[in-house]
Short mmCIF file of C-alpha atoms (C1' of nucleotides) in Angstrom, two decimals:
data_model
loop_
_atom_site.label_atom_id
_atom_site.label_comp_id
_atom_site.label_asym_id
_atom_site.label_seq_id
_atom_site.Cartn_x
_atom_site.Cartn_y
_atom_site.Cartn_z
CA UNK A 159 34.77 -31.48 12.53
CA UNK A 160 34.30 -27.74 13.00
CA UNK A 161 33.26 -27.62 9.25
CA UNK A 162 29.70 -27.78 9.76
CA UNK A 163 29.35 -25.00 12.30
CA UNK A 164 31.98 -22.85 10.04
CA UNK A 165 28.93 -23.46 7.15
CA UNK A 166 26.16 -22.89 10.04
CA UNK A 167 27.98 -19.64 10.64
CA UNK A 168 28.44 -18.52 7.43
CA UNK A 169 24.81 -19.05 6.35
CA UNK A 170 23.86 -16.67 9.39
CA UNK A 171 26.33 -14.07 8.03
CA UNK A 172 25.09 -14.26 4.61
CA UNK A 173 21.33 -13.79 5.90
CA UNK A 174 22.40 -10.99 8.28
CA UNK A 175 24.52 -9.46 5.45
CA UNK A 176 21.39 -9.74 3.15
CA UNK A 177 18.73 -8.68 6.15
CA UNK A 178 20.74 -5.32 7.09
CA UNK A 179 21.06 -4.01 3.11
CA UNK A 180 17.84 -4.52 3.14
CA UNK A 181 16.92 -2.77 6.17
CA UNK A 182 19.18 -0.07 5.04
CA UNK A 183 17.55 0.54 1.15
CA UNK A 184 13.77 0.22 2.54
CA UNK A 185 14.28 2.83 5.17
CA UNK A 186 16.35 4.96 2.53
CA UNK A 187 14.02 4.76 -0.26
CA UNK A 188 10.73 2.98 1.14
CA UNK A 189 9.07 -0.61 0.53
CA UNK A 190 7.57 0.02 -2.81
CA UNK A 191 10.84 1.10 -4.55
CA UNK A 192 13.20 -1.02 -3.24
CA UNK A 193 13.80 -4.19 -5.03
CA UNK A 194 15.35 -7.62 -4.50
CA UNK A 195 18.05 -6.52 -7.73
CA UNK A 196 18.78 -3.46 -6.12
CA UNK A 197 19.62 -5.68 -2.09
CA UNK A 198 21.46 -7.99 -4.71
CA UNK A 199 23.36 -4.97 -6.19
CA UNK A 200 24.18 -3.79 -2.53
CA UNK A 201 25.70 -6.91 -1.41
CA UNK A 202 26.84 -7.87 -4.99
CA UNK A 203 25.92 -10.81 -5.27
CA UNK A 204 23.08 -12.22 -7.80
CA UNK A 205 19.12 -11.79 -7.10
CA UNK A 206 19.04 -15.38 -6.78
CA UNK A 207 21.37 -15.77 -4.26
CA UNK A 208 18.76 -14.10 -1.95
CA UNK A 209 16.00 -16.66 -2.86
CA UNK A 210 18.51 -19.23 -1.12
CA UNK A 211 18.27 -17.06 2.36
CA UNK A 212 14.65 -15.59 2.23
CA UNK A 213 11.75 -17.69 0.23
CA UNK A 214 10.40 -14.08 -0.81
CA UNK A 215 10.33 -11.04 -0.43
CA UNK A 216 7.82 -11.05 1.66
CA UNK A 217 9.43 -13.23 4.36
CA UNK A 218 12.66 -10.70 4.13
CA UNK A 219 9.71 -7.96 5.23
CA UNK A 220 8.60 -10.29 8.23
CA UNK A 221 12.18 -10.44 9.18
CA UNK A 222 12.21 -6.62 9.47
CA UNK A 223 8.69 -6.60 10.99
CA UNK A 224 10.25 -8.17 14.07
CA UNK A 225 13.22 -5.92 14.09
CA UNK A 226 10.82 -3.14 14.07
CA UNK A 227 8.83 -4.68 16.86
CA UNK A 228 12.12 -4.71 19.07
CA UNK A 229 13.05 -1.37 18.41
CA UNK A 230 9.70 -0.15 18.99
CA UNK A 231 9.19 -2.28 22.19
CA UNK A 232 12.86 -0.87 23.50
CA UNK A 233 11.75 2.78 22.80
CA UNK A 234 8.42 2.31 24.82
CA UNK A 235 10.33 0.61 27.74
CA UNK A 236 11.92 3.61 28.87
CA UNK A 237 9.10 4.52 30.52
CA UNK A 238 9.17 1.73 32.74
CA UNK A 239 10.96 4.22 35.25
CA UNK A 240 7.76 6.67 35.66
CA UNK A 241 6.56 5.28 38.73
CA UNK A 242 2.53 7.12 38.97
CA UNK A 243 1.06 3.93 35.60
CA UNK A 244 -1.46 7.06 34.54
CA UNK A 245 1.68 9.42 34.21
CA UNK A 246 3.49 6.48 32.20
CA UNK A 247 0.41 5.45 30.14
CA UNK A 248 0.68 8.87 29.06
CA UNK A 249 4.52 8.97 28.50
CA UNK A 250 3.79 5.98 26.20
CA UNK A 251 1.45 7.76 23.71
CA UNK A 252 4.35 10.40 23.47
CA UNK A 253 7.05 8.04 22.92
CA UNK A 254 4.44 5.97 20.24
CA UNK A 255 3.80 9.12 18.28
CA UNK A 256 7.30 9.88 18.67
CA UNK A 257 8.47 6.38 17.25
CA UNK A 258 5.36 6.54 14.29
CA UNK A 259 6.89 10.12 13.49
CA UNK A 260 10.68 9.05 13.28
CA UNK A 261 9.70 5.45 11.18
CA UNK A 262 7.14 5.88 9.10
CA UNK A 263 8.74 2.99 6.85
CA UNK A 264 8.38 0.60 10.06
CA UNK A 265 5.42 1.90 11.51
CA UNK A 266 4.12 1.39 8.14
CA UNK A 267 5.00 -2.58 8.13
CA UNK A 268 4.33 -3.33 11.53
CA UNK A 269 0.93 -1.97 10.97
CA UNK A 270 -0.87 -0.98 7.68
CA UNK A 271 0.80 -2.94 5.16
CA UNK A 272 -0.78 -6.37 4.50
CA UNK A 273 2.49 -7.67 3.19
CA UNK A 274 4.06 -9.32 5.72
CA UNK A 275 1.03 -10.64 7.15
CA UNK A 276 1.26 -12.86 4.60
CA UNK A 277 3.87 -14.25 5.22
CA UNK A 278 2.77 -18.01 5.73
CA UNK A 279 4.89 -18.13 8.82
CA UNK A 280 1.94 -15.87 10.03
CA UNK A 281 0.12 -18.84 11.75
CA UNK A 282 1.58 -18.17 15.38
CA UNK A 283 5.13 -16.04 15.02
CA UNK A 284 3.77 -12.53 12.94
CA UNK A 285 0.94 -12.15 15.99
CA UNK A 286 3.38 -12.46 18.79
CA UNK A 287 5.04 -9.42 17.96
CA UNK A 288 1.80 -7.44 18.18
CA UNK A 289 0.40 -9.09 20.71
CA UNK A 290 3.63 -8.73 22.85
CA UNK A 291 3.40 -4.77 22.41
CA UNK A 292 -0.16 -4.97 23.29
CA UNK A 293 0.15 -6.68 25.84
CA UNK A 294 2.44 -4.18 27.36
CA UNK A 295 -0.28 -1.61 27.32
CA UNK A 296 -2.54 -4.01 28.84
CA UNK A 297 0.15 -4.24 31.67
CA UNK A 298 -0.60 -0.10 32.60
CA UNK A 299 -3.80 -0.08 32.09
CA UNK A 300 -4.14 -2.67 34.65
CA UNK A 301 -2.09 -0.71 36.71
CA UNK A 302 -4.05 2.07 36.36
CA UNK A 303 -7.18 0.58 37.25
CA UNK A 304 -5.42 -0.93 40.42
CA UNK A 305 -4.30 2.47 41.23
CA UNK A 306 -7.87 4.00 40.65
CA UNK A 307 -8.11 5.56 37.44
CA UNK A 308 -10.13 3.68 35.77
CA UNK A 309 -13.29 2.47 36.28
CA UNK A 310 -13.97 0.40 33.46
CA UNK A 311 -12.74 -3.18 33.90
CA UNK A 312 -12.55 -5.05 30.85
CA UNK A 313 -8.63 -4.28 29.99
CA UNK A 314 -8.45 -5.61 26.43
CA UNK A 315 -11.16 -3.31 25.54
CA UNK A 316 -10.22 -0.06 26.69
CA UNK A 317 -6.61 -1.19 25.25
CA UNK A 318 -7.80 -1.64 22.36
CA UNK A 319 -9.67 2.03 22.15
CA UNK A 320 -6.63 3.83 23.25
CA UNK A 321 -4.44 1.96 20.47
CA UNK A 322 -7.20 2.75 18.07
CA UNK A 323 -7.30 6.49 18.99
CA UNK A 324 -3.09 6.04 18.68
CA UNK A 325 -2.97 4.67 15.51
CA UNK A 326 -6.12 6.70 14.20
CA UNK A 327 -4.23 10.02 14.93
CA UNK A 328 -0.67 8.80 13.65
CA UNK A 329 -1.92 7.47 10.45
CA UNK A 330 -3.68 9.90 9.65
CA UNK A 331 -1.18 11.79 9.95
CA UNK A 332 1.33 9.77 8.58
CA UNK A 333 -0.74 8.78 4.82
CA UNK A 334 -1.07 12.78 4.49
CA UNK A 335 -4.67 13.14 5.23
CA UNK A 336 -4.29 15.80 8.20
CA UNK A 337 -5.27 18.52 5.42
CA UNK A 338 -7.65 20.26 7.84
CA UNK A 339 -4.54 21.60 9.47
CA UNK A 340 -2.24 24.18 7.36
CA UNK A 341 1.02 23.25 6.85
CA UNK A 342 3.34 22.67 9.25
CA UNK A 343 0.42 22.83 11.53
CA UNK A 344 -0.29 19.03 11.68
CA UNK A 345 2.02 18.56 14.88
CA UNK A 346 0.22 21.17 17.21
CA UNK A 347 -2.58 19.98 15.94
CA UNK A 348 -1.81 15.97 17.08
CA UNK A 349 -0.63 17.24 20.25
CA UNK A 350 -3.78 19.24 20.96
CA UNK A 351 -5.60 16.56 19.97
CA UNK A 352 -3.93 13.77 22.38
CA UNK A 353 -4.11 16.36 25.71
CA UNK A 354 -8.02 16.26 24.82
CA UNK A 355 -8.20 12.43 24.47
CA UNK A 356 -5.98 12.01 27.63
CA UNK A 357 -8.17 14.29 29.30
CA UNK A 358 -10.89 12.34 28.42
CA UNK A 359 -9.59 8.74 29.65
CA UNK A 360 -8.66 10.50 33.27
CA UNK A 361 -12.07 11.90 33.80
CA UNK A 362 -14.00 9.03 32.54
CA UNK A 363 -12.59 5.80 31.51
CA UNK B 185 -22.55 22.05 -36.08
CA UNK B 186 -22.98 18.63 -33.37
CA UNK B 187 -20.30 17.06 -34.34
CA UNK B 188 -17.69 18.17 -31.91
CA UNK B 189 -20.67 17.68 -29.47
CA UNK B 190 -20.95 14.01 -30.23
CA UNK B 191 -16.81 13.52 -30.09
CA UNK B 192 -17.04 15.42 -26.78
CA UNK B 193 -19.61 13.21 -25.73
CA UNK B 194 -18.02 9.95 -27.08
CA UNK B 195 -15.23 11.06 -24.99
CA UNK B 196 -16.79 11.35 -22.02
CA UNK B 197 -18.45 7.67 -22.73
CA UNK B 198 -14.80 6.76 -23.21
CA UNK B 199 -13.63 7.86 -19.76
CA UNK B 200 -16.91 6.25 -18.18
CA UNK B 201 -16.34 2.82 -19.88
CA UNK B 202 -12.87 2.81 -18.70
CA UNK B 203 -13.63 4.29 -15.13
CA UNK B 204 -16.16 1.68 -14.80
CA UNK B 205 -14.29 -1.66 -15.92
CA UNK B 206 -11.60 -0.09 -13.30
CA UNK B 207 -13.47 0.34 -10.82
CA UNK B 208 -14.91 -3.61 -11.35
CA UNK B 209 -11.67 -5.18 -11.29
CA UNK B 210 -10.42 -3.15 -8.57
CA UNK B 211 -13.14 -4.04 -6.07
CA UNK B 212 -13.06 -7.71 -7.28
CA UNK B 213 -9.24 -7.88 -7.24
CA UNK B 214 -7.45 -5.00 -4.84
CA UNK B 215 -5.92 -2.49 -6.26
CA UNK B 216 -2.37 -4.11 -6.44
CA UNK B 217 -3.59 -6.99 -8.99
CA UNK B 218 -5.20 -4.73 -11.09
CA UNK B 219 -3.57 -3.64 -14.47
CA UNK B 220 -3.77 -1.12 -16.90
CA UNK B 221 -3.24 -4.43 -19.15
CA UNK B 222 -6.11 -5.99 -17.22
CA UNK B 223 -8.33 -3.13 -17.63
CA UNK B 224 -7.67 -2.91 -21.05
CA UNK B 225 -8.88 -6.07 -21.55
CA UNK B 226 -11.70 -6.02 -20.15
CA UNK B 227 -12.84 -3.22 -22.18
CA UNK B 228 -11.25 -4.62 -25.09
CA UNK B 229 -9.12 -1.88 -26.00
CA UNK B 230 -4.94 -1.79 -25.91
CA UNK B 231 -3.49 -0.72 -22.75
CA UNK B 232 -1.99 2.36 -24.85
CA UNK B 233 -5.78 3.46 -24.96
CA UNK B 234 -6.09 4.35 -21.80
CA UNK B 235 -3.55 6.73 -21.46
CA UNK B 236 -5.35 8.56 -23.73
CA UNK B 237 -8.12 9.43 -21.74
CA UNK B 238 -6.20 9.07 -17.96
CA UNK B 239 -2.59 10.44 -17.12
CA UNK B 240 -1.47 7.36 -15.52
CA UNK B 241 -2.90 4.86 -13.04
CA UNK B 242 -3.25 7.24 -10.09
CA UNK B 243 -5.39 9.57 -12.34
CA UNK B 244 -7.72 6.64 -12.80
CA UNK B 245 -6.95 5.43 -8.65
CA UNK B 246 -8.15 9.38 -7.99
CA UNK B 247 -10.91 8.71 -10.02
CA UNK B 248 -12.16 6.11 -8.07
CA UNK B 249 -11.60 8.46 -4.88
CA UNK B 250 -14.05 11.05 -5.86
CA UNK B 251 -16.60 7.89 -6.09
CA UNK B 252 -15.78 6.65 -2.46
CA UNK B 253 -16.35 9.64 -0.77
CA UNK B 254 -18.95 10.24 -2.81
CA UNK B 255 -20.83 7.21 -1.84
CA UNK B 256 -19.56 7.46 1.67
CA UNK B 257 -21.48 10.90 2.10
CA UNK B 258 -24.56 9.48 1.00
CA UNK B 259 -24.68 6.94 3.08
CA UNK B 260 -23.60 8.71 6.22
CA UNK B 261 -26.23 11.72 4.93
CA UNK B 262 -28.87 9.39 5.88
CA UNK B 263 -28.40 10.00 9.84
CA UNK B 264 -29.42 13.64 8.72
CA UNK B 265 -33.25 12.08 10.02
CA UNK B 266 -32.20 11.74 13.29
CA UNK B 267 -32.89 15.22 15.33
CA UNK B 268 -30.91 14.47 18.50
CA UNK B 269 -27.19 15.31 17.53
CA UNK B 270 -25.40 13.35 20.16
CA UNK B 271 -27.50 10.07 18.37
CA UNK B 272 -26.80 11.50 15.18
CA UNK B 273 -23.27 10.92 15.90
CA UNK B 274 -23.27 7.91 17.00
CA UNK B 275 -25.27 6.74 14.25
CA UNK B 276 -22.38 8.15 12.45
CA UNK B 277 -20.00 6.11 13.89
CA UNK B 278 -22.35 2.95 13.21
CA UNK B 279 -22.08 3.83 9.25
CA UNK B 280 -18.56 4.99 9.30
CA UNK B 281 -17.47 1.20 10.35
CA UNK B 282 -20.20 -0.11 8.17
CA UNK B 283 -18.92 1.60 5.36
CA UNK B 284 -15.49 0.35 5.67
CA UNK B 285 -15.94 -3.23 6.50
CA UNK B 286 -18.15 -3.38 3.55
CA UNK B 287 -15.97 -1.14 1.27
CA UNK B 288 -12.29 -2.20 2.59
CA UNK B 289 -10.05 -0.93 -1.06
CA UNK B 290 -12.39 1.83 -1.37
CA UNK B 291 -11.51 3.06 2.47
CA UNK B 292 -7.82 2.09 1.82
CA UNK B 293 -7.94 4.02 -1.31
CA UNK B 294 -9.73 6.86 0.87
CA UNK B 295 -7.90 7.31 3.49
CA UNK B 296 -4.96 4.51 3.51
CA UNK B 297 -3.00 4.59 0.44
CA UNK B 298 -0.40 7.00 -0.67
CA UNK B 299 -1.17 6.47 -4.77
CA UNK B 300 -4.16 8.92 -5.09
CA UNK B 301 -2.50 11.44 -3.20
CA UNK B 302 0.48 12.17 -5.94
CA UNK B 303 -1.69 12.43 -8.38
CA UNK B 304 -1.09 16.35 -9.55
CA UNK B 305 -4.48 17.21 -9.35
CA UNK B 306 -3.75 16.51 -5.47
CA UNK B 307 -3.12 20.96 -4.97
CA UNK B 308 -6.45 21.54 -4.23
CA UNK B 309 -9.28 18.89 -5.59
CA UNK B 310 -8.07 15.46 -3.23
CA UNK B 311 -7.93 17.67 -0.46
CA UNK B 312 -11.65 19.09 -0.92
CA UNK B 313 -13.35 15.39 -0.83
CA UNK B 314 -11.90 14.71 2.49
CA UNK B 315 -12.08 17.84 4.08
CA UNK B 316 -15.93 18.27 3.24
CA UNK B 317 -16.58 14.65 4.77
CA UNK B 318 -14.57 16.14 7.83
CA UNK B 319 -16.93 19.24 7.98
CA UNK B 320 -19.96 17.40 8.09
CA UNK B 321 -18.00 15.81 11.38
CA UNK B 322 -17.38 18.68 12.70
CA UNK B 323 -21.21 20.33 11.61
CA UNK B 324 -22.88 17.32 13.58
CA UNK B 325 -20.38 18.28 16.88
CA UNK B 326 -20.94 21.94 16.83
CA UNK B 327 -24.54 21.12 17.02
CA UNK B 328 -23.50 18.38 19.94
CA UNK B 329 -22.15 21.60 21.64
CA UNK B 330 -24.65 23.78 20.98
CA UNK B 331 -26.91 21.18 23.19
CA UNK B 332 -24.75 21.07 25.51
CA UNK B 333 -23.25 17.47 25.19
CA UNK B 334 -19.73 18.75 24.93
CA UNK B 335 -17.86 20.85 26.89
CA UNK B 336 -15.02 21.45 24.99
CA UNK B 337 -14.73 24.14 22.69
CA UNK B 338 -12.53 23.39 19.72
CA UNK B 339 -14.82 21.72 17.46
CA UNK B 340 -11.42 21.06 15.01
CA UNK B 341 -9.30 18.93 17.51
CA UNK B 342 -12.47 16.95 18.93
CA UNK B 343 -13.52 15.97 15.29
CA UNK B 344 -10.22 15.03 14.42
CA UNK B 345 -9.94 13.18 18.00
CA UNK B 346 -13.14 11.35 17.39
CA UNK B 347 -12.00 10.78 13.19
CA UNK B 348 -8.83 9.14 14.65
CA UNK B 349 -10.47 6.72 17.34
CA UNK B 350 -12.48 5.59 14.30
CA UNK B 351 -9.85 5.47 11.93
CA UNK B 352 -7.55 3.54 14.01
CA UNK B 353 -10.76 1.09 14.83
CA UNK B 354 -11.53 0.24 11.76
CA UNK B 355 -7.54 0.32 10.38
CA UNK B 356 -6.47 -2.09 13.01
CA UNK B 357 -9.24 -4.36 11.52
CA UNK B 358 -9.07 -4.32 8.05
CA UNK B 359 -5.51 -4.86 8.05
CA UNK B 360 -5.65 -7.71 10.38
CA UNK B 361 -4.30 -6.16 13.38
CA UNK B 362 -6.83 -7.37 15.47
CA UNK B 363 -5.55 -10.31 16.85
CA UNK B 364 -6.01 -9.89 20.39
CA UNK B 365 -9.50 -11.29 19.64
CA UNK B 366 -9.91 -15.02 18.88
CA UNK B 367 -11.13 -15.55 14.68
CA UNK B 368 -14.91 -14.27 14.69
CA UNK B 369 -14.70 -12.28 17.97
CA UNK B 370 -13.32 -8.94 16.02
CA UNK B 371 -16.84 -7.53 15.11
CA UNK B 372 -17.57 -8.16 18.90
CA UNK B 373 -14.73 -6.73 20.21
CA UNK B 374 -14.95 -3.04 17.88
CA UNK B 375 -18.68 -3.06 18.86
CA UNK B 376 -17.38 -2.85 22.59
CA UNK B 377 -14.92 -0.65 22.20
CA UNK B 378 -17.02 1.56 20.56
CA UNK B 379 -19.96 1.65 22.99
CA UNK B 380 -16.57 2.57 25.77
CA UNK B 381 -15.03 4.99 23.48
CA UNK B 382 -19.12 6.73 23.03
CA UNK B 383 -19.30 6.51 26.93
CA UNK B 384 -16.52 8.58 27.02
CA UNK B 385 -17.41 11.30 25.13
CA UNK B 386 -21.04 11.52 26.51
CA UNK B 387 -19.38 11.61 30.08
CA UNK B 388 -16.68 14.27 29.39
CA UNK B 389 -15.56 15.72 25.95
"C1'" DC C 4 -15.78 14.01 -55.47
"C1'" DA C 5 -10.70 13.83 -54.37
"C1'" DA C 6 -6.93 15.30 -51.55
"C1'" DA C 7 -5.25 16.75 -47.23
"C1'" DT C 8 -5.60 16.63 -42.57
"C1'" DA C 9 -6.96 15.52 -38.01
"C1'" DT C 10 -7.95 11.96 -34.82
"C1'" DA C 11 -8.50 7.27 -32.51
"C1'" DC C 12 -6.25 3.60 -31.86
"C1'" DT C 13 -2.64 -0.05 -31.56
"C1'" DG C 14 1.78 -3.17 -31.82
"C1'" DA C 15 5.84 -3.16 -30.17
"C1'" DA C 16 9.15 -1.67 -27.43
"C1'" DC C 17 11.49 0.19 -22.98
"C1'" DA C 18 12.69 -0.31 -18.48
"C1'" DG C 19 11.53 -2.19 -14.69
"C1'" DT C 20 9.51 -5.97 -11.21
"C1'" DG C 21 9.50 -10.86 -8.39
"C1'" DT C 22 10.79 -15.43 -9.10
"C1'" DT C 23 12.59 -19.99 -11.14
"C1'" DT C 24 15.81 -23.01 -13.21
"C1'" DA C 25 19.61 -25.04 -15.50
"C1'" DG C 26 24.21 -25.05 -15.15
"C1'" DT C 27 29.06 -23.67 -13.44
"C1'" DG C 28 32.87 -23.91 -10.59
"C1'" DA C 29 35.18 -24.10 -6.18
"C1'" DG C 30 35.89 -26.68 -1.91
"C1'" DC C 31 35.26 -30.82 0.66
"C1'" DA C 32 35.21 -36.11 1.40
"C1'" DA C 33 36.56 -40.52 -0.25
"C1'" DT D 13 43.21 -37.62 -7.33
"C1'" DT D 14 38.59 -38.52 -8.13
"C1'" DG D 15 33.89 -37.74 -7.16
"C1'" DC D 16 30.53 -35.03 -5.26
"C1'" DT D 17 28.24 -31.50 -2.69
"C1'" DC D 18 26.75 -27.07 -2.60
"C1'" DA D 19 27.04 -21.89 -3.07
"C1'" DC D 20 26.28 -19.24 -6.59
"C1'" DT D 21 24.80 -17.10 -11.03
"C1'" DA D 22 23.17 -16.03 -16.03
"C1'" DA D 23 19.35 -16.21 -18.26
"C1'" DA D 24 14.79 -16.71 -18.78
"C1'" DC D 25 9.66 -16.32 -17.55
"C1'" DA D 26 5.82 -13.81 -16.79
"C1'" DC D 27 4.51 -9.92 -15.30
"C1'" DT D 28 4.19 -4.51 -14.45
"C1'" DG D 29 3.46 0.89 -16.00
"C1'" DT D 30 4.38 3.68 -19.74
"C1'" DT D 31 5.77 5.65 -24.39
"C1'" DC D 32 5.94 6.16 -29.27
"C1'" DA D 33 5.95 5.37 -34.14
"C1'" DG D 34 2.80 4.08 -37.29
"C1'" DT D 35 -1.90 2.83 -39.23
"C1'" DA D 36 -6.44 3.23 -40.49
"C1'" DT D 37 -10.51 5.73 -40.27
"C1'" DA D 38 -13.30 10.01 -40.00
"C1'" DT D 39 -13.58 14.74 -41.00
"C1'" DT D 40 -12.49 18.97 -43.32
"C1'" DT D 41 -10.88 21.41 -47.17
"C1'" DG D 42 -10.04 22.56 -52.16
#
DNA sequence: CAAATATACTGAACAGTGTTTAGTGAGCAA
DNA sequence: TTGCTCACTAAACACTGTTCAGTATATTTG
């Protein structure tokens, strides 16, 4: 009676097949102008035939939220190999800038846009994702105070001010407001900015 | 001869009435849920009205813009009474996440959303509202410098340093990032991080 | 004052959106 | 072979921003 699993099977394919055309229009052409016609057109089948697989639109953005998430949590894991935490909490905010920089379009849902958290399977499952990642940086920090660093204690806190200076800095720059820098100047200008604010955590966090 | 005088004003009152019924809905509704239809109604005029008088929606959304920052700088102006800069500032930082818990579409229309910033007036005049509220930043650090708070130098990269710990602070909140913090603990946990994040300037930027 | 014109406004349409529903047709079970 | 389940879709619903032809009123001109 293999029949069931064959239909089991199929079903994944169909929401994979659905999932990855979307993936592929919203990092193409963005959230906003990327609709659930156009993922039917791409797949050809009918709109509705989506609405069997994802209950909206917004749960089809969830399901890319934790794809995002993974790829973003893979990216950061590299530095896992930087032995000195301080030299690898450091390594992070490159490789977070660098991610931000490369995917706006994700770093845009895992972060800004409201959308997803909406979701109503946002009781428990949306905050893992985020709390996962933060709880990465947690994971150095402690490090670093172990290894001296720091002298504050209370971990959450100073993670949370370093990921707000992080996402300050690459939103800004991301939503176009860095207009105090001339063109083409913005990336110096981010850099310059993060070798101050790193400087500041090693003399006195 | 006060006839094109009175049409120039009726005009204006024109603009106003619509500028103001937007700017109603769109504070008691987000920005998404507001409609040119909706607006149109309220005024009790057709939706084909309003074109008249705005280009399209992100006219009126830049609209709007001018007003935020404009009511931003007054309320941050009023730390102009304290003498000390380094309190100045941090008074500044008190009002900026005041401002933006109590005002979250205006922020997100500030310094969030994408919309206001294709509007084609955005060459020169969207830029200037931002970058002034960034001056008065960096006025209240140069005089931090002057009296010897800060050490370093480059009054552009530590304003936009300081601009993007706040930013991110107060992002990561209103779009329900926060959830490292328990339901009611988020107000507690900024306030913390900000009193860290002030330490840290005071000790070494 | 009457005719011509300029202007303010609108109804209706266009082209799109997310979503729902009634119904079709192919494959499976009896 | 019949009956039925179930994947799928065409069409509709209720919206959206925006445009345009046409109307009705106010103003200017002859």
């Amino acid at each position: 009676m293999g029949i069931a699993e064959r239909k089991e099977r199929e079903k994944e394919d169909m929401r994979k097949l659905i999932l990855n055309a979307a993936r592929k229009l919203f990092l193409e052409q963005g959230y906003e102008k990327t609709s659930i016609r156009g993922i039917a057109d791409a797949i050809e089948y009918s709109p509705a035939t989506i609405y069997l697989y994802y209950k909206d639109k917004n749960e089809l953005l969830f399901a890319l939220h934790e794809d995002a998430f993974l790829k973003m949590m893979q990216e950061l894991g590299q530095v896992r190999s930087i032995h000195d935490p301080f030299a690898r909490l450091l390594e992070m905010g490159h490789q977070y800038i660098k991610y931000a920089i490369e995917n706006p379009e994700l770093y845009d849902l895992m972060f800004i846009m409201k959308a997803p958290m909406e979701a109503l399977a946002c009781r428990e499952e949306i905050w893992e994702d985020g709390l996962k990642a933060f709880g990465f940086l947690k994971e150095v920090i402690t490090e670093c105070v172990n290894a001296g660093y720091f002298k504050n204690k209370n971990i959450e806190i100073s993670a949370l001010t370093i990921w707000s200076y992080m996402h300050g800095l690459v939103s800004i720059y991301l939503k176009n407001r860095m207009t105090m820098f001339q063109d083409g100047q913005e990336l110096q200008g981010m850099q310059q900015s993060f070798v101050l604010f790193t400087s500041m955590l090693r003399e006195s966090l």
